[in-house]
Amino acid sequence: MGLGCSTSSGPELKGRTIMGRVIAASGKPVGGVKVLLGKSIVESDEKGLYSLETDSKGGVVRFEKSGFLPGLERVQVEKNFSVGLDVVLLPQGPRLSVDVDKGGEALGPRGALVRIPKNSLVNPDGERVKGAVDVYLTPIDPKRSAELRAAPGDFVTEEDDRPRQLESFGMLDVTIMKNDEKLNVAKGETLEIKIPLPTGTKDPEEEMPLYSFDEERGIWVLEGAAQLSEEGDGYVGAVPHLSAWNVDRPYEATCVSGRVVDKDGNPVPGARVRGVGISYAGDSQTQTNAQGEFAIAVRQDSEVQIIAEHPLGGGRSREIETGDAETEVPPSVGDEGCVDEGEWVIEEGTYVDRGGETTVCSELGGQEILDGCMYEFVQRIGECGATFKGACVIRISEEGNSVIEYEDGSRMETNAEAGTTALYGAGGRFCYEVMIESEGAFYSYVFEDGTEYNMGADQSDEFILICPNGEQYKMSNDESAAISACTSGQPDTSDEEGGGDPVSCTIELPDTGAGGDGDDDPVEEDPADEDPADEDPDGTGGSSSSDDDPTERTPEGTTCTGDPDCTGADQICCPIVDGYSFCYTQANCDLVLGR
């Protein structure tokens, strides 16, 4: 999703530049991401920031890193202008295995499924593939804001040579690999997939149009139809090739227009403007021109939240009832069919929500946003004093338990069987214990005095904290929008003092007889090399019908110590270090690896 950057300050631009930040769905910056457009390529730094100079007038910008779905965003770049493009990347689904000599099915997160007929896959040269293949199923829920932002493209298709906007009712990326090669479906063959329904879906339709994503053009292409499954929990359809798939309905588009200015009335060029459906599941975006003007496509006769974001952080949001005039996609500035919202005054460093409440970006971490028991909870976490920085030692037992101890005495102890992680502050003082519920939806924090806080997400995907006295704190979508507007495009300064390369840790492994003799020198691990490959994004796990070897779920060359089958509830084989993996819940694995 884009964030525009003004060219009114700084050095004069003599070409076309795309710049922005790459973050994970969790909000953490992602470094080492390849950013490609045409022949131009750069990598994001450790703060997720990148700047790509290009001769291209536009196209599909591709963001690649192992373990993540590729980010794919369409962009147009004017000469001597800088375009901002912030992107959210989703971790790829866990690795599953199917023997194509026999055929079989793979069951992924949230009930996502693919059925593969025998001998139905080919390599890039068109040759039939034999034996076991790696299957990755990654559902994308349009009702979850982070996943909606990570969806490829901007929900545009073409109908009768005319662009149309789409409302999504569920997406699924299907990727199949063998020997580091991306496979595809053989000519004349089809695979059957099931796309999970979005969160909170009621009364789903029996049949929906089925679209695939064209990575070259950056649009969704109608391929047929999908039927509601017998269980009523997803849409089932036949697909002739591998890509991201989407069940959608085109909607009649109209537009909202306006002019973004600063407090002195000067235009703000390059500001990102987003349209987030309230009464529908859709997201569109554009940016202001040199005069600060914009026109954005939205659904007719609907409620929509329009957010204008300052290129240097801050912005303003409004809730708007759209009109019924049919307009082009994308709309043009000056289109008389647009609902004209007039001037939007935005200031760097402040965000005004749709209710008129103002947030000072520099105070986002203060009591102004984190009030009540949430503020108390954050204070207690902060009082712990656990920095988790500097040199450390990771000690791993044969049972898969671990202790990560840092030079200031702060440490993290994980009990794999109990599914708990205890954290200690500087000097070794106990702070709190975290237990992750089996489905990974809620975290339970128990402090040294026995008080307990429960944190997670509710059915509407809003953040919720349940405090010891029963009080509940929720972070609304407006507060989430404030955080997005205030932080978009800004460097992460949370670790300015440390800077430089990450500090490596010494790992002490048990004598297991599998992968090492226990007498080897300690292994040095670089935290920058963390890779979310084989993650289960939502903690629901996955399985495959023809997977006879349980270690196939682990990275190549590893085995799970103590319990190769990972028979514990909701456990996966967590790759602590190359060649050594242990049975943890997905959430505990993420916590231990610092994800």
Coordinates of C-alpha atoms in Angstrom, one line a residue:
M1 CA 0.0 0.0 0.0
G2 CA 1.4 3.4 -0.9
L3 CA 2.5 6.4 1.0
G4 CA 3.4 9.5 -1.0
C5 CA 6.5 11.6 -0.3
S6 CA 6.6 15.2 -1.2
T7 CA 9.3 16.5 -3.5
S8 CA 9.0 20.1 -2.2
S9 CA 11.9 19.7 0.2
G10 CA 15.3 18.0 0.1
P11 CA 17.6 17.6 -3.0
E12 CA 16.1 18.1 -6.4
L13 CA 14.9 14.8 -8.0
K14 CA 16.2 14.2 -11.5
G15 CA 14.5 10.8 -12.1
R16 CA 11.8 8.6 -10.7
T17 CA 12.0 7.3 -7.2
I18 CA 9.9 4.9 -5.1
M19 CA 10.6 4.9 -1.4
G20 CA 8.9 3.6 1.7
R21 CA 9.0 0.9 4.4
V22 CA 8.4 -2.9 4.5
I23 CA 6.8 -4.2 7.6
A24 CA 5.4 -7.6 8.7
A25 CA 1.7 -8.1 9.6
S26 CA 2.8 -7.7 13.2
G27 CA 4.1 -4.2 12.5
K28 CA 7.8 -5.1 12.8
P29 CA 10.1 -3.7 10.1
V30 CA 11.5 -6.3 7.6
G31 CA 15.0 -5.9 6.4
G32 CA 16.7 -7.7 3.5
V33 CA 13.7 -7.6 1.3
K34 CA 14.4 -7.4 -2.4
V35 CA 12.5 -4.6 -4.1
L36 CA 12.2 -4.9 -7.9
L37 CA 10.7 -2.9 -10.7
G38 CA 11.9 -3.6 -14.2
K39 CA 15.7 -3.7 -14.2
S40 CA 15.9 -1.8 -10.9
I41 CA 16.5 -3.6 -7.6
V42 CA 17.4 -2.6 -4.1
E43 CA 17.1 -4.2 -0.6
S44 CA 15.3 -2.8 2.5
D45 CA 17.6 -2.0 5.4
E46 CA 17.3 -3.4 9.0
K47 CA 14.5 -0.8 9.6
G48 CA 12.6 -1.9 6.6
L49 CA 13.3 1.3 4.7
Y50 CA 14.2 1.3 1.0
S51 CA 14.6 3.8 -1.9
L52 CA 14.4 2.6 -5.5
E53 CA 15.4 4.8 -8.5
T54 CA 13.9 3.7 -11.7
D55 CA 13.5 4.7 -15.4
S56 CA 10.1 3.0 -15.5
K57 CA 6.9 5.1 -15.6
G58 CA 5.3 2.5 -13.5
G59 CA 4.2 -1.2 -13.2
V60 CA 4.1 -3.8 -10.5
V61 CA 6.7 -3.4 -7.8
R62 CA 7.7 -6.8 -6.3
F63 CA 8.9 -7.3 -2.7
E64 CA 10.6 -10.6 -2.1
K65 CA 12.0 -12.3 1.0
S66 CA 12.3 -16.0 1.8
G67 CA 9.5 -17.1 4.2
F68 CA 7.1 -14.4 3.2
L69 CA 4.5 -14.1 0.4
P70 CA 5.7 -11.7 -2.2
G71 CA 4.4 -8.2 -2.0
L72 CA 2.9 -7.0 -5.3
E73 CA 1.8 -3.4 -5.7
R74 CA 0.9 -1.4 -8.8
V75 CA 2.4 2.1 -9.0
Q76 CA 2.8 5.0 -11.4
V77 CA 5.8 7.3 -11.2
E78 CA 6.0 10.8 -12.7
K79 CA 9.4 12.1 -13.8
N80 CA 11.2 14.1 -11.2
F81 CA 8.7 12.9 -8.6
S82 CA 9.0 10.7 -5.5
V83 CA 6.3 8.1 -4.9
G84 CA 5.9 6.5 -1.4
L85 CA 5.0 2.9 -1.2
D86 CA 4.7 1.2 2.3
V87 CA 4.1 -2.6 2.0
V88 CA 2.9 -5.2 4.5
L89 CA 4.3 -8.7 4.0
L90 CA 2.6 -11.9 5.3
P91 CA 4.5 -14.9 6.5
Q92 CA 4.1 -17.8 4.1
G93 CA 2.0 -20.7 5.4
P94 CA 3.7 -23.8 7.0
R95 CA 5.4 -26.3 4.7
L96 CA 3.3 -29.4 4.0
S97 CA 4.2 -32.3 1.8
V98 CA 2.3 -34.3 -0.9
D99 CA 3.6 -37.2 -3.0
V100 CA 2.5 -36.3 -6.6
D101 CA 3.2 -39.9 -7.7
K102 CA 0.2 -40.9 -5.6
G103 CA -1.7 -37.6 -5.4
G104 CA -3.1 -36.3 -2.2
E105 CA -4.3 -33.3 -0.3
A106 CA -2.7 -30.7 2.0
L107 CA -4.7 -29.1 4.8
G108 CA -3.4 -25.7 5.8
P109 CA -4.2 -22.9 8.3
R110 CA -7.9 -22.0 8.9
G111 CA -9.0 -25.0 6.9
A112 CA -7.4 -23.9 3.6
L113 CA -7.0 -27.0 1.4
V114 CA -5.6 -28.1 -1.9
R115 CA -6.2 -31.5 -3.6
I116 CA -3.5 -32.5 -6.1
P117 CA -4.2 -35.3 -8.6
K118 CA -1.3 -37.6 -9.3
N119 CA 1.3 -36.5 -11.9
S120 CA -0.4 -33.1 -12.3
L121 CA 2.5 -30.8 -11.6
V122 CA 5.3 -29.5 -13.9
N123 CA 8.6 -27.7 -13.3
P124 CA 9.4 -24.3 -15.0
D125 CA 10.6 -26.3 -18.1
G126 CA 7.2 -28.0 -18.4
E127 CA 8.5 -31.4 -17.3
R128 CA 6.3 -33.6 -15.1
V129 CA 7.4 -33.7 -11.4
K130 CA 7.8 -36.9 -9.4
G131 CA 7.9 -37.6 -5.7
A132 CA 7.3 -35.4 -2.7
V133 CA 6.7 -31.6 -3.2
D134 CA 6.5 -28.8 -0.7
V135 CA 3.1 -27.2 -0.4
Y136 CA 2.4 -23.7 1.1
L137 CA -1.1 -22.5 1.7
T138 CA -1.5 -19.0 3.0
P139 CA -5.1 -17.7 3.6
I140 CA -5.6 -13.9 3.5
D141 CA -8.6 -12.6 5.5
P142 CA -10.0 -9.3 4.1
K143 CA -11.7 -8.7 7.5
R144 CA -8.3 -8.5 9.2
S145 CA -6.9 -5.1 8.6
A146 CA -3.2 -6.2 8.4
E147 CA -4.0 -9.0 6.0
L148 CA -6.2 -6.7 3.8
R149 CA -3.2 -4.4 3.5
A150 CA -1.0 -7.3 2.5
A151 CA -3.2 -8.5 -0.3
P152 CA -1.7 -8.2 -3.7
G153 CA -2.7 -5.3 -5.9
D154 CA -5.6 -3.0 -5.1
F155 CA -8.7 -5.1 -5.8
V156 CA -9.1 -4.1 -9.4
T157 CA -10.2 -6.3 -12.3
E158 CA -11.2 -5.6 -15.9
E159 CA -14.6 -6.2 -17.3
D160 CA -15.4 -5.4 -20.9
D161 CA -12.0 -3.6 -21.1
R162 CA -13.1 -1.4 -18.2
P163 CA -11.5 -1.4 -14.7
R164 CA -13.8 -2.5 -11.9
Q165 CA -13.4 -2.6 -8.2
L166 CA -13.8 -5.8 -6.3
E167 CA -15.1 -6.7 -2.8
S168 CA -13.3 -9.7 -1.4
F169 CA -14.9 -12.7 0.4
G170 CA -11.7 -14.6 1.0
M171 CA -8.3 -15.1 -0.6
L172 CA -5.7 -17.9 -0.7
D173 CA -2.2 -18.1 -2.0
V174 CA -1.1 -21.5 -3.3
T175 CA 2.6 -22.1 -3.8
I176 CA 4.2 -25.5 -4.5
M177 CA 7.9 -26.0 -4.7
K178 CA 10.5 -28.7 -5.3
N179 CA 14.3 -28.3 -5.1
D180 CA 13.8 -24.5 -4.8
E181 CA 11.8 -24.4 -8.1
K182 CA 8.3 -23.0 -8.2
L183 CA 6.0 -25.6 -9.8
N184 CA 2.8 -25.1 -11.8
V185 CA -0.2 -27.2 -12.9
A186 CA 0.3 -29.3 -16.0
K187 CA -1.7 -28.3 -19.1
G188 CA -5.1 -29.8 -19.1
E189 CA -5.0 -30.5 -15.3
T190 CA -6.7 -28.7 -12.4
L191 CA -6.2 -28.7 -8.7
E192 CA -9.1 -28.3 -6.2
I193 CA -8.7 -25.6 -3.6
K194 CA -10.8 -24.4 -0.6
I195 CA -10.6 -20.7 0.4
P196 CA -11.6 -20.1 4.0
L197 CA -14.4 -17.7 4.8
P198 CA -13.4 -14.3 6.3
T199 CA -13.8 -13.7 10.0
G200 CA -17.4 -13.2 11.1
T201 CA -19.0 -14.2 7.7
K202 CA -22.8 -14.7 8.0
D203 CA -25.1 -16.2 5.3
P204 CA -22.4 -16.8 2.6
E205 CA -23.7 -17.1 -0.9
E206 CA -23.8 -20.5 -2.5
E207 CA -21.6 -19.5 -5.5
M208 CA -19.0 -16.7 -6.0
P209 CA -16.9 -15.6 -8.9
L210 CA -13.3 -16.9 -8.7
Y211 CA -10.3 -14.6 -9.6
S212 CA -6.6 -15.2 -9.9
F213 CA -3.9 -12.5 -9.5
D214 CA -2.0 -11.5 -12.7
E215 CA 1.5 -10.6 -11.3
E216 CA 2.6 -9.0 -14.6
R217 CA -0.4 -6.6 -14.9
G218 CA -1.2 -6.3 -11.2
I219 CA -4.9 -7.0 -11.5
W220 CA -7.3 -9.8 -10.7
V221 CA -8.5 -11.9 -13.6
L222 CA -11.9 -13.8 -13.6
E223 CA -11.3 -17.6 -14.0
G224 CA -14.6 -19.2 -13.2
A225 CA -16.7 -19.8 -10.1
A226 CA -16.3 -21.3 -6.6
Q227 CA -19.0 -23.2 -4.7
L228 CA -19.7 -23.0 -0.9
S229 CA -18.3 -26.1 0.7
E230 CA -20.5 -28.7 2.3
E231 CA -19.3 -27.6 5.7
G232 CA -20.2 -24.0 4.9
D233 CA -16.7 -22.8 6.0
G234 CA -15.1 -21.9 2.6
Y235 CA -15.4 -21.8 -1.1
V236 CA -14.2 -24.7 -3.3
G237 CA -13.1 -24.3 -6.9
A238 CA -10.9 -25.8 -9.6
V239 CA -7.7 -23.9 -10.5
P240 CA -5.6 -24.5 -13.7
H241 CA -2.5 -22.7 -12.4
L242 CA -0.9 -21.6 -9.1
S243 CA -1.1 -18.1 -7.8
A244 CA -3.1 -16.0 -5.3
W245 CA -6.8 -16.8 -5.7
N246 CA -9.7 -14.6 -4.6
V247 CA -13.5 -15.0 -4.4
D248 CA -15.0 -11.6 -5.1
R249 CA -18.0 -9.6 -6.3
P250 CA -17.4 -6.6 -8.6
Y251 CA -19.1 -3.5 -7.3
E252 CA -20.3 -0.4 -9.0
A253 CA -17.7 2.2 -8.2
T254 CA -18.0 5.9 -7.5
C255 CA -15.4 8.3 -6.1
V256 CA -14.6 10.7 -3.3
S257 CA -12.4 13.7 -4.1
G258 CA -10.7 16.5 -2.1
R259 CA -7.6 18.6 -1.7
V260 CA -5.0 18.0 1.0
V261 CA -3.3 21.1 2.4
D262 CA -1.2 22.1 5.4
K263 CA -2.2 24.5 8.1
D264 CA -1.1 27.4 6.0
G265 CA -3.2 26.3 3.0
N266 CA -0.3 25.0 0.9
P267 CA -0.9 21.9 -1.1
V268 CA 0.6 18.6 0.2
P269 CA 1.7 16.6 -2.9
G270 CA 2.4 12.9 -2.6
A271 CA 0.2 12.3 0.5
R272 CA -1.3 8.9 0.6
V273 CA -5.1 8.7 0.6
R274 CA -6.8 5.4 1.6
G275 CA -10.4 4.3 1.3
V276 CA -11.3 1.5 3.8
G277 CA -14.8 0.1 3.5
I278 CA -17.0 0.1 6.6
S279 CA -20.1 -1.5 5.1
Y280 CA -18.0 -3.6 2.7
A281 CA -14.7 -5.5 2.7
G282 CA -12.6 -3.4 0.3
D283 CA -9.5 -1.2 0.4
S284 CA -8.4 1.3 -2.3
Q285 CA -5.6 3.9 -2.3
T286 CA -4.2 6.8 -4.3
Q287 CA -2.0 9.8 -3.7
T288 CA -2.3 13.5 -4.1
N289 CA -1.0 15.3 -7.2
A290 CA 1.3 18.4 -7.2
Q291 CA -1.7 20.6 -6.3
G292 CA -2.7 18.3 -3.4
E293 CA -5.8 17.0 -5.2
F294 CA -7.0 13.5 -5.2
A295 CA -9.9 11.3 -6.4
I296 CA -10.3 7.8 -5.0
A297 CA -12.5 4.9 -6.1
V298 CA -15.0 3.5 -3.5
R299 CA -18.2 1.5 -3.6
Q300 CA -21.5 3.2 -4.4
D301 CA -24.0 3.9 -1.7
S302 CA -21.7 2.8 1.1
E303 CA -20.1 3.8 4.3
V304 CA -16.3 4.3 3.9
Q305 CA -13.5 5.7 6.0
I306 CA -11.2 8.0 4.0
I307 CA -7.7 8.6 5.5
A308 CA -5.3 11.2 4.2
E309 CA -1.8 10.7 5.6
H310 CA 1.0 13.3 5.8
P311 CA 4.2 12.1 4.0
L312 CA 6.1 12.8 7.3
G313 CA 3.6 11.2 9.7
G314 CA 0.2 12.4 10.8
G315 CA -3.1 12.9 8.9
R316 CA -6.9 13.1 9.1
S317 CA -9.7 10.6 8.8
R318 CA -13.4 11.1 7.8
E319 CA -16.3 8.7 7.6
I320 CA -18.3 9.4 4.4
E321 CA -21.5 8.2 2.8
T322 CA -20.7 7.7 -0.9
G323 CA -22.9 8.7 -3.7
D324 CA -24.6 6.7 -6.5
A325 CA -22.9 8.3 -9.5
E326 CA -21.0 5.7 -11.6
T327 CA -17.4 6.8 -12.2
E328 CA -14.3 5.4 -13.9
V329 CA -11.7 3.3 -12.1
P330 CA -9.3 4.9 -11.4
P331 CA -11.3 8.2 -11.3
S332 CA -9.8 11.4 -12.5
V333 CA -9.4 14.6 -10.5
G334 CA -12.3 16.9 -11.4
D335 CA -14.8 14.1 -12.1
E336 CA -18.2 15.7 -11.3
G337 CA -19.5 12.3 -10.1
C338 CA -17.2 12.3 -7.1
V339 CA -18.4 13.3 -3.6
D340 CA -16.3 16.4 -3.1
E341 CA -15.0 16.6 0.5
G342 CA -13.3 19.9 -0.1
E343 CA -10.0 20.7 1.7
W344 CA -8.4 18.3 4.2
V345 CA -6.0 20.2 6.5
I346 CA -3.3 17.8 7.8
E347 CA -0.3 18.6 9.9
E348 CA 2.9 16.8 10.3
G349 CA 3.0 15.0 13.7
T350 CA -0.8 15.0 14.5
Y351 CA -3.7 12.8 13.5
V352 CA -7.3 13.8 13.6
D353 CA -9.7 10.8 13.7
R354 CA -13.2 10.6 12.1
G355 CA -14.8 11.8 15.4
G356 CA -12.6 14.9 15.5
E357 CA -10.3 13.7 18.3
T358 CA -6.6 14.8 17.8
T359 CA -3.7 12.6 18.6
V360 CA -0.1 14.0 18.9
C361 CA 2.0 11.4 17.2
S362 CA 4.9 11.8 19.7
E363 CA 2.5 10.9 22.5
L364 CA 1.2 7.7 21.0
G365 CA 3.0 5.7 23.7
G366 CA 1.6 7.8 26.5
Q367 CA -1.6 7.7 28.6
E368 CA -3.4 9.8 25.9
I369 CA -3.9 6.6 23.9
L370 CA -3.0 3.8 26.3
D371 CA -5.4 4.7 29.1
G372 CA -6.8 2.8 32.1
C373 CA -5.7 -0.7 32.7
M374 CA -3.8 -0.8 29.4
Y375 CA -1.6 2.0 30.6
E376 CA -1.0 0.1 33.8
F377 CA -0.2 -3.1 31.8
V378 CA 2.4 -1.2 29.6
Q379 CA 3.9 0.3 32.7
R380 CA 4.4 -3.1 34.4
I381 CA 6.0 -4.5 31.2
G382 CA 8.3 -1.5 31.2
E383 CA 9.2 -1.8 34.9
C384 CA 10.6 -5.2 34.2
G385 CA 13.7 -3.7 32.6
A386 CA 14.3 -6.7 30.4
T387 CA 16.2 -5.3 27.4
F388 CA 16.9 -8.5 25.5
K389 CA 19.9 -6.7 23.9
G390 CA 23.6 -7.3 23.7
A391 CA 25.5 -10.6 23.7
C392 CA 23.5 -13.6 24.9
V393 CA 23.7 -17.4 25.5
I394 CA 20.9 -19.7 24.4
R395 CA 20.9 -23.0 26.3
I396 CA 18.6 -25.8 24.9
S397 CA 17.7 -29.0 26.8
E398 CA 17.1 -32.4 25.2
E399 CA 13.4 -31.9 26.0
G400 CA 13.3 -28.8 23.9
N401 CA 13.2 -26.3 26.8
S402 CA 15.4 -23.2 26.4
V403 CA 17.0 -20.4 28.4
I404 CA 18.1 -17.2 26.6
E405 CA 20.3 -15.1 28.9
Y406 CA 21.7 -11.7 28.1
E407 CA 24.8 -10.0 29.4
D408 CA 22.8 -7.7 31.8
G409 CA 21.2 -10.7 33.4
S410 CA 17.8 -10.4 31.8
R411 CA 16.6 -13.8 30.4
M412 CA 13.8 -15.7 28.8
E413 CA 12.9 -19.3 29.9
T414 CA 10.6 -21.4 27.8
N415 CA 9.0 -24.6 28.9
A416 CA 8.0 -26.4 25.7
E417 CA 5.8 -29.0 27.4
A418 CA 3.9 -26.5 29.5
G419 CA 3.7 -23.9 26.7
T420 CA 5.0 -21.1 28.9
T421 CA 7.7 -18.5 28.7
A422 CA 9.0 -16.7 31.8
L423 CA 10.8 -13.3 31.5
Y424 CA 13.3 -11.9 34.0
G425 CA 14.6 -8.4 34.1
A426 CA 18.2 -7.0 34.5
G427 CA 19.9 -8.8 37.4
G428 CA 17.6 -11.8 37.1
R429 CA 14.5 -10.4 38.8
F430 CA 11.3 -12.4 37.8
C431 CA 8.9 -10.2 35.9
Y432 CA 6.1 -12.3 34.4
E433 CA 5.2 -15.5 32.8
V434 CA 3.4 -15.7 29.4
M435 CA 1.2 -18.6 28.4
I436 CA -0.1 -18.9 24.9
E437 CA -3.6 -20.4 24.5
S438 CA -3.6 -23.5 22.3
E439 CA -5.1 -21.7 19.3
G440 CA -2.7 -18.8 19.6
A441 CA -5.4 -16.2 19.9
F442 CA -4.8 -15.0 23.4
Y443 CA -1.7 -14.5 25.6
S444 CA -2.0 -14.7 29.3
Y445 CA 0.5 -12.6 31.3
V446 CA 1.0 -13.5 35.0
F447 CA 3.1 -11.1 37.1
E448 CA 5.2 -11.8 40.2
D449 CA 2.3 -10.8 42.5
G450 CA -0.1 -13.2 40.8
T451 CA -2.1 -10.6 38.8
E452 CA -3.1 -11.8 35.4
Y453 CA -3.8 -9.9 32.1
N454 CA -5.1 -11.6 29.0
M455 CA -4.4 -10.1 25.6
G456 CA -5.5 -10.9 22.0
A457 CA -8.0 -10.0 19.3
D458 CA -11.7 -10.2 19.3
Q459 CA -14.1 -11.3 16.5
S460 CA -13.9 -7.8 14.9
D461 CA -10.1 -8.0 14.8
E462 CA -9.8 -5.2 17.3
F463 CA -7.1 -5.5 19.9
I464 CA -8.5 -6.4 23.4
L465 CA -6.9 -6.6 26.9
I466 CA -8.7 -8.1 29.8
C467 CA -7.4 -6.8 33.1
P468 CA -7.3 -8.5 36.6
N469 CA -10.4 -6.6 37.8
G470 CA -12.3 -7.6 34.7
E471 CA -11.9 -4.3 33.0
Q472 CA -11.5 -4.5 29.2
Y473 CA -9.4 -2.3 27.0
K474 CA -9.9 -2.3 23.3
M475 CA -7.9 -0.5 20.6
S476 CA -10.4 0.7 18.1
N477 CA -9.9 0.9 14.4
D478 CA -9.5 4.7 14.7
E479 CA -6.6 4.2 17.1
S480 CA -5.1 1.7 14.8
A481 CA -5.4 4.2 12.0
A482 CA -3.8 6.8 14.1
I483 CA -0.8 4.6 14.7
S484 CA -0.6 3.7 11.0
A485 CA -0.7 7.4 9.9
C486 CA 1.8 8.5 12.5
T487 CA 4.4 5.9 11.8
S488 CA 4.1 5.4 8.0
G489 CA 7.3 6.2 6.2
Q490 CA 9.1 7.1 9.3
P491 CA 12.4 5.6 10.3
D492 CA 12.4 3.3 13.3
T493 CA 14.4 5.2 16.0
S494 CA 13.6 2.8 18.8
D495 CA 17.2 1.4 18.8
E496 CA 19.2 4.5 17.7
E497 CA 21.7 4.1 20.5
G498 CA 22.6 0.5 19.6
G499 CA 22.7 0.8 15.8
G500 CA 25.0 -1.3 13.7
D501 CA 24.7 -5.0 13.1
P502 CA 22.8 -7.3 15.4
V503 CA 24.8 -9.0 18.2
S504 CA 25.2 -12.7 17.7
C505 CA 24.4 -15.2 20.4
T506 CA 26.1 -18.4 21.5
I507 CA 24.0 -21.5 21.4
E508 CA 24.6 -24.5 23.6
L509 CA 23.0 -27.6 22.3
P510 CA 22.3 -31.0 24.1
D511 CA 24.0 -34.2 23.1
T512 CA 21.1 -35.8 21.2
G513 CA 22.9 -38.0 18.7
A514 CA 20.9 -36.3 16.0
G515 CA 22.6 -33.6 14.0
G516 CA 25.6 -33.3 16.3
D517 CA 27.6 -35.1 19.0
G518 CA 27.1 -32.5 21.7
D519 CA 30.9 -31.7 21.8
D520 CA 30.9 -29.3 18.9
D521 CA 31.9 -25.7 19.4
P522 CA 29.0 -23.4 20.3
V523 CA 27.1 -22.2 17.3
E524 CA 27.0 -18.5 16.5
E525 CA 23.5 -17.3 15.4
D526 CA 22.9 -14.0 13.7
P527 CA 19.4 -12.7 14.6
A528 CA 19.3 -10.9 11.3
D529 CA 19.1 -14.2 9.6
E530 CA 15.7 -15.1 11.1
D531 CA 13.3 -16.5 8.5
P532 CA 9.6 -17.1 9.1
A533 CA 9.6 -20.0 6.6
D534 CA 7.6 -22.9 7.9
E535 CA 5.6 -20.6 10.2
D536 CA 1.9 -21.2 10.8
P537 CA 0.6 -17.6 10.6
D538 CA -2.4 -18.0 12.9
G539 CA -1.4 -21.0 15.0
T540 CA -3.9 -23.4 13.5
G541 CA -1.3 -25.7 12.0
G542 CA -1.6 -27.8 8.8
S543 CA -1.4 -31.4 7.6
S544 CA -1.0 -33.4 4.4
S545 CA -2.5 -36.7 3.5
S546 CA 0.5 -38.2 1.8
D547 CA 3.1 -37.0 4.3
D548 CA 4.6 -40.2 5.7
D549 CA 7.7 -38.5 7.3
P550 CA 6.9 -36.1 10.1
T551 CA 10.2 -34.4 9.8
E552 CA 9.2 -33.1 6.3
R553 CA 7.5 -30.2 8.2
T554 CA 10.9 -29.0 9.3
P555 CA 13.7 -27.3 7.4
E556 CA 15.8 -29.6 5.3
G557 CA 18.5 -31.4 7.3
T558 CA 16.8 -31.0 10.7
T559 CA 15.1 -33.3 13.1
C560 CA 12.9 -32.5 16.1
T561 CA 14.8 -33.4 19.3
G562 CA 13.0 -35.7 21.7
D563 CA 9.7 -36.0 19.8
P564 CA 10.1 -36.3 16.0
D565 CA 6.3 -36.3 15.5
C566 CA 5.7 -33.2 17.7
T567 CA 2.8 -35.0 19.3
G568 CA 2.1 -32.3 21.9
A569 CA -1.0 -30.1 21.4
D570 CA -0.7 -27.7 18.5
Q571 CA 3.1 -28.1 18.4
I572 CA 5.4 -27.6 15.4
C573 CA 9.0 -28.3 14.9
C574 CA 10.6 -25.0 15.7
P575 CA 14.0 -24.4 14.0
I576 CA 16.1 -22.9 16.8
V577 CA 19.3 -23.0 14.8
D578 CA 20.4 -24.7 11.5
G579 CA 20.3 -28.5 12.0
Y580 CA 18.4 -28.4 15.4
S581 CA 14.7 -28.0 15.9
F582 CA 12.4 -28.6 19.0
C583 CA 8.7 -29.1 19.5
Y584 CA 7.1 -25.8 20.5
T585 CA 3.7 -24.2 19.9
Q586 CA 3.9 -21.8 17.0
A587 CA 3.4 -18.8 19.3
N588 CA 6.1 -20.0 21.6
C589 CA 8.4 -20.6 18.7
D590 CA 7.8 -17.0 17.5
L591 CA 8.5 -15.7 21.1
V592 CA 11.7 -17.6 21.5
L593 CA 13.0 -16.5 18.1
G594 CA 12.0 -12.9 18.7
R595 CA 9.5 -12.7 15.9

